[in-house]
PDB file of C-alpha atoms in Angstrom:
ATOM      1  CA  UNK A   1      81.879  15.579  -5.154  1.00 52.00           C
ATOM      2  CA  UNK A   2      83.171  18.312  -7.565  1.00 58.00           C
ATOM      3  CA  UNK A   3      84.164  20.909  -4.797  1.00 90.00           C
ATOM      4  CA  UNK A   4      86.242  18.039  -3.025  1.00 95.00           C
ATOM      5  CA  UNK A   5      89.762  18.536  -3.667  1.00 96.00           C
ATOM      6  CA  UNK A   6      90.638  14.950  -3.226  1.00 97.00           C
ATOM      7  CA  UNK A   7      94.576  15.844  -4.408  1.00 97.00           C
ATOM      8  CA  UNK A   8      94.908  17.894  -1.258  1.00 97.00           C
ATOM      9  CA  UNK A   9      93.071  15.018   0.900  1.00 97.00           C
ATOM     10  CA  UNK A  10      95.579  12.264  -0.577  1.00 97.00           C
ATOM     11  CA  UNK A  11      98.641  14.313  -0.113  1.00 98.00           C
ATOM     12  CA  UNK A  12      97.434  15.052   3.388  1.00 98.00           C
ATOM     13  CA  UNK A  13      96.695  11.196   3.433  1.00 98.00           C
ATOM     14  CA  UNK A  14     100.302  10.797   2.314  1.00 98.00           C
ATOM     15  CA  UNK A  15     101.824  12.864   4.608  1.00 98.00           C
ATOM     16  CA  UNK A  16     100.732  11.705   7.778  1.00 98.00           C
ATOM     17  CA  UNK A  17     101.532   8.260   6.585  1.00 98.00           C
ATOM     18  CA  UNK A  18     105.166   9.350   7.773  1.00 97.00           C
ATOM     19  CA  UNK A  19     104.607   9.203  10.851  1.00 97.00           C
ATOM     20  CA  UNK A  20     102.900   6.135  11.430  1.00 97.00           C
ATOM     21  CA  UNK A  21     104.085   3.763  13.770  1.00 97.00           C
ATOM     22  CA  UNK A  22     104.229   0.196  12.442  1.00 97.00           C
ATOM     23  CA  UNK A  23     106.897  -1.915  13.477  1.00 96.00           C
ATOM     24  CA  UNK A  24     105.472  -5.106  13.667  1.00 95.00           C
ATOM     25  CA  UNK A  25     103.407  -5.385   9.926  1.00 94.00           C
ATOM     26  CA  UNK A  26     106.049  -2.626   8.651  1.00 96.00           C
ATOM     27  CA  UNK A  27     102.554  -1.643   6.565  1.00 96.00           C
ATOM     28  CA  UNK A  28     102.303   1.906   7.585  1.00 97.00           C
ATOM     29  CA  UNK A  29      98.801   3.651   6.469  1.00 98.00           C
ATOM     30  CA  UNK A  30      97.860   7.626   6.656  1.00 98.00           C
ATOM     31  CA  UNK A  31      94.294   8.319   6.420  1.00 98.00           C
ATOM     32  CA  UNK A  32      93.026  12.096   5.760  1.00 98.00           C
ATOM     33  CA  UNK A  33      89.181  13.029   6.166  1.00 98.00           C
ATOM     34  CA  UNK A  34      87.276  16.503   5.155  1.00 97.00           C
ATOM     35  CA  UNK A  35      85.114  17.358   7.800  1.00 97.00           C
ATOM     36  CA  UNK A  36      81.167  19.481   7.525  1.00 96.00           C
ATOM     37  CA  UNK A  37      82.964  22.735   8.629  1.00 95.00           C
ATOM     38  CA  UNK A  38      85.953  22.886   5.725  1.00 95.00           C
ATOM     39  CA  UNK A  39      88.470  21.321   8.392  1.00 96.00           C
ATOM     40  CA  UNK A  40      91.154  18.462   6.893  1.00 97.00           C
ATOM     41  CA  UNK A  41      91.870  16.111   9.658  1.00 98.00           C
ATOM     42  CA  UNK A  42      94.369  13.343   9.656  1.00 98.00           C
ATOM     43  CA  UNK A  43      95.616   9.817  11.529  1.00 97.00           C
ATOM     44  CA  UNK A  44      97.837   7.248  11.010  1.00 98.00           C
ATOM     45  CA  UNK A  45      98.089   3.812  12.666  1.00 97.00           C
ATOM     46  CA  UNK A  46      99.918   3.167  15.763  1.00 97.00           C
ATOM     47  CA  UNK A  47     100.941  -1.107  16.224  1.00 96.00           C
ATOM     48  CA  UNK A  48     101.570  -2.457  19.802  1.00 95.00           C
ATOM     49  CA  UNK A  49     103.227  -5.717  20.507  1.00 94.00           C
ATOM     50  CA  UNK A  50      99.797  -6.654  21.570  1.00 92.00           C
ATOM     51  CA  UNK A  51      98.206  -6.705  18.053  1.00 87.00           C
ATOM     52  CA  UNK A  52      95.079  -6.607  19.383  1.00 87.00           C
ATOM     53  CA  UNK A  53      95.020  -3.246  20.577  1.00 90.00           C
ATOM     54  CA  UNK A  54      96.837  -1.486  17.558  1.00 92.00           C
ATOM     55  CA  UNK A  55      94.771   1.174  16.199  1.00 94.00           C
ATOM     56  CA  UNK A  56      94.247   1.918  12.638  1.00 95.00           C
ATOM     57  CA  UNK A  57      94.844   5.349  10.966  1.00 97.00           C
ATOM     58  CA  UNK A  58      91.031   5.390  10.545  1.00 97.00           C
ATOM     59  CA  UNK A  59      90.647   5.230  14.323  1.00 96.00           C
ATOM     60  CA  UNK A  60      93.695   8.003  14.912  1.00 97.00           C
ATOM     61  CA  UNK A  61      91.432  10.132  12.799  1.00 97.00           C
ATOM     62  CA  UNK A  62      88.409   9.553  14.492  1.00 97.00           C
ATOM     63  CA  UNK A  63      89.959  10.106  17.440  1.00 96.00           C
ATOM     64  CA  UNK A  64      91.338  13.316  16.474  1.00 96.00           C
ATOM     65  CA  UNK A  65      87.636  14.644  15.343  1.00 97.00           C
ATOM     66  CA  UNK A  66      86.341  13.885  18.525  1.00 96.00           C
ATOM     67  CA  UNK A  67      89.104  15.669  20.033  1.00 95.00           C
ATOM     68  CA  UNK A  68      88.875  18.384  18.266  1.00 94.00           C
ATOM     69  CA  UNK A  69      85.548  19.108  18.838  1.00 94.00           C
ATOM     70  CA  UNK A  70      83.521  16.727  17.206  1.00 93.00           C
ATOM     71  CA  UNK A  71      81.771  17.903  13.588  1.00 95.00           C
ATOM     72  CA  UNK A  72      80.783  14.973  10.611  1.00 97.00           C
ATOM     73  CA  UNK A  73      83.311  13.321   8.028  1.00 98.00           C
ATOM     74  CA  UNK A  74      82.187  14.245   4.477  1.00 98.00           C
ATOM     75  CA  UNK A  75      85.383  12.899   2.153  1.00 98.00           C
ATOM     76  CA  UNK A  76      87.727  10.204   3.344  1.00 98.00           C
ATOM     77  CA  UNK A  77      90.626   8.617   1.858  1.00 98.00           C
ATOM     78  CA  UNK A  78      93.936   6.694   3.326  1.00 97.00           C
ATOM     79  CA  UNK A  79      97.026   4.924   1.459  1.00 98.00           C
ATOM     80  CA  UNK A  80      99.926   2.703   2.597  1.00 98.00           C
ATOM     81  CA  UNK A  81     103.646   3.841   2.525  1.00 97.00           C
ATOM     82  CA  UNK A  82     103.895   3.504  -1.320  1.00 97.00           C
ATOM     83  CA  UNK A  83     100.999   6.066  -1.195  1.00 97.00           C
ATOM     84  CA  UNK A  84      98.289   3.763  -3.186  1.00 97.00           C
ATOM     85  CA  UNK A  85      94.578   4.510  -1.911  1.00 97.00           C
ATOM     86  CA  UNK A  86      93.447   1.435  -0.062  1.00 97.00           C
ATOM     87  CA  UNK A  87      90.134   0.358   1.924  1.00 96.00           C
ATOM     88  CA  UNK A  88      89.340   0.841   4.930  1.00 95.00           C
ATOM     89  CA  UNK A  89      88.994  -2.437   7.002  1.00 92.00           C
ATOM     90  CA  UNK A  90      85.329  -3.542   8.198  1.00 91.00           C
ATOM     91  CA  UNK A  91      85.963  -2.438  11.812  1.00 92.00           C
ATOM     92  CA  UNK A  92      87.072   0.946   9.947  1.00 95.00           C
ATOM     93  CA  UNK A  93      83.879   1.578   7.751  1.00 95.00           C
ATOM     94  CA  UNK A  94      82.253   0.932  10.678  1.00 94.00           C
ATOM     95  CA  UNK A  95      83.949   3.617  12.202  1.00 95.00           C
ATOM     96  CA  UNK A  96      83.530   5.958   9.191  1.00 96.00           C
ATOM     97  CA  UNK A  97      79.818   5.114   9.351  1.00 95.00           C
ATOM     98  CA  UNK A  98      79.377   6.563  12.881  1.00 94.00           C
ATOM     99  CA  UNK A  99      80.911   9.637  12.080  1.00 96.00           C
ATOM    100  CA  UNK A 100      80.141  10.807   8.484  1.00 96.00           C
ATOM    101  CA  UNK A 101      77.016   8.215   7.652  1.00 94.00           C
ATOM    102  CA  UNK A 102      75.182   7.390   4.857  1.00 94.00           C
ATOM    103  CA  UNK A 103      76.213  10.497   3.060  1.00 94.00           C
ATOM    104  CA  UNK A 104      80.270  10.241   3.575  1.00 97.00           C
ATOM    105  CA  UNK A 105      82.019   9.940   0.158  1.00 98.00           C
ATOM    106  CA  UNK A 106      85.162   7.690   0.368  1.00 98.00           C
ATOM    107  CA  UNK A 107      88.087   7.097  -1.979  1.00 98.00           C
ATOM    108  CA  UNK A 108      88.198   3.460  -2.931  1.00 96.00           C
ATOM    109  CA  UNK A 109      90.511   1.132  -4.946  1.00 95.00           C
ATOM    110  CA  UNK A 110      87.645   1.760  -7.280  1.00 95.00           C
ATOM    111  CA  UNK A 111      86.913   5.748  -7.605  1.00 96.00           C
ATOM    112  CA  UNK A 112      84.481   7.677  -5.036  1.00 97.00           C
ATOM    113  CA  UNK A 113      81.829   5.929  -3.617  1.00 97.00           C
ATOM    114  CA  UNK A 114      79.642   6.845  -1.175  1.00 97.00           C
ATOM    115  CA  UNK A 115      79.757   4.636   2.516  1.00 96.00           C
ATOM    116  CA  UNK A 116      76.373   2.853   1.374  1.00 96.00           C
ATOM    117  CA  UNK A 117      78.666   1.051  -1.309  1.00 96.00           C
ATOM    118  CA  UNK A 118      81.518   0.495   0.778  1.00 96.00           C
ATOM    119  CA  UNK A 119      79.493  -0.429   3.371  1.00 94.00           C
ATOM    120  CA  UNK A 120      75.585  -1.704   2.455  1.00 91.00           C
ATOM    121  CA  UNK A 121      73.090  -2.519   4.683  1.00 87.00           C
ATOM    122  CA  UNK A 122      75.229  -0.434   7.751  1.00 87.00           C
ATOM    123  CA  UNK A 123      74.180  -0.804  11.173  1.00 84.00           C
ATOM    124  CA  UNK A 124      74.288   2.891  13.152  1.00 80.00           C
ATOM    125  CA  UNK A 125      72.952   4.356  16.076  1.00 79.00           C
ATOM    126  CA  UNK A 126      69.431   4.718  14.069  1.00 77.00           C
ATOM    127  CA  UNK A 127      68.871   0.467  14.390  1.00 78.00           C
ATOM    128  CA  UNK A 128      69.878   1.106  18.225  1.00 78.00           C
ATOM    129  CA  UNK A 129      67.177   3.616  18.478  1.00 76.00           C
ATOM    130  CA  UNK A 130      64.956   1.524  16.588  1.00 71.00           C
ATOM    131  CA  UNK A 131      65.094  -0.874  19.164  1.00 69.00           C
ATOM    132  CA  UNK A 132      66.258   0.269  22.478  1.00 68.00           C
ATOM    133  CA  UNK A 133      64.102  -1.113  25.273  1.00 66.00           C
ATOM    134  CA  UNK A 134      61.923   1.253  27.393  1.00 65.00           C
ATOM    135  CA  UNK A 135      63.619   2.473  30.102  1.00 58.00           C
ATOM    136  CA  UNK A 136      61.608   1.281  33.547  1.00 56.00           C
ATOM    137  CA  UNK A 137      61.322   3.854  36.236  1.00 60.00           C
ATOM    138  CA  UNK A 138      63.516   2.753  39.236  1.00 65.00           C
ATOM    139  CA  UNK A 139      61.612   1.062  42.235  1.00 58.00           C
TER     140      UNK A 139
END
């Protein structure tokens, strides 16, 4: 946690939060994640008139590690317009879960905790694997 520069990840965090497109809750949010290979990526949430199918800055991000060629989230933070660190949403930590794990360290409302604090007892791909069916040979 001590070679983190969190400052850098929140102003990043801040930044992006600019650009954010959120007409409809007028809540913009910036999000800002350190990745295994040194790389700070960022996302910001884009609103539709169809709420359902806003995404979240967390899913921006995600989107743009994928994108970019994939790699794990180590550090993640994200903070509304008036640049306060807030949490992540429970679809979110889900998200953050597939793609940085047990071992992700996130800033909360309530200092750096790791994602099995912010989110205990996660389900990942491990339970699916756990549990996937054999797969029958085809007639």
């Amino acid at each position: 946690m001590a070679d983190i520069d969190w400052d850098r990840l929140r102003g990043a965090a801040r930044e992006v939060v600019t650009r954010a497109y959120a007409p409809y809750s007028g809540y913009p949010v910036g999000a800002a994640a350190l990745t295994d290979s040194g790389e700070v990526i960022v996302g910001c949430n884009v609103e539709n008139a169809a709420y359902g199918v806003t995404l979240c800055a967390e899913c921006s991000l995600v989107s743009a590690l994928i994108t970019g060629g994939g790699g794990r989230l180590v550090a993640f933070t994200c903070c509304n317009g008036g640049g306060e660190v807030i949490m992540p949403c429970g679809r979110c930590r889900q998200l953050l879960w597939e793609h940085g794990g047990a071992e992700l360290l996130v800033e909360t409302v309530r200092g750096i905790r790791p994602m099995t604090e912010v989110l205990p007892d996660a389900f990942g791909p491990e339970a699916l694997a756990a549990h996937r069916p054999e797969r029958r040979p085809e007639p």
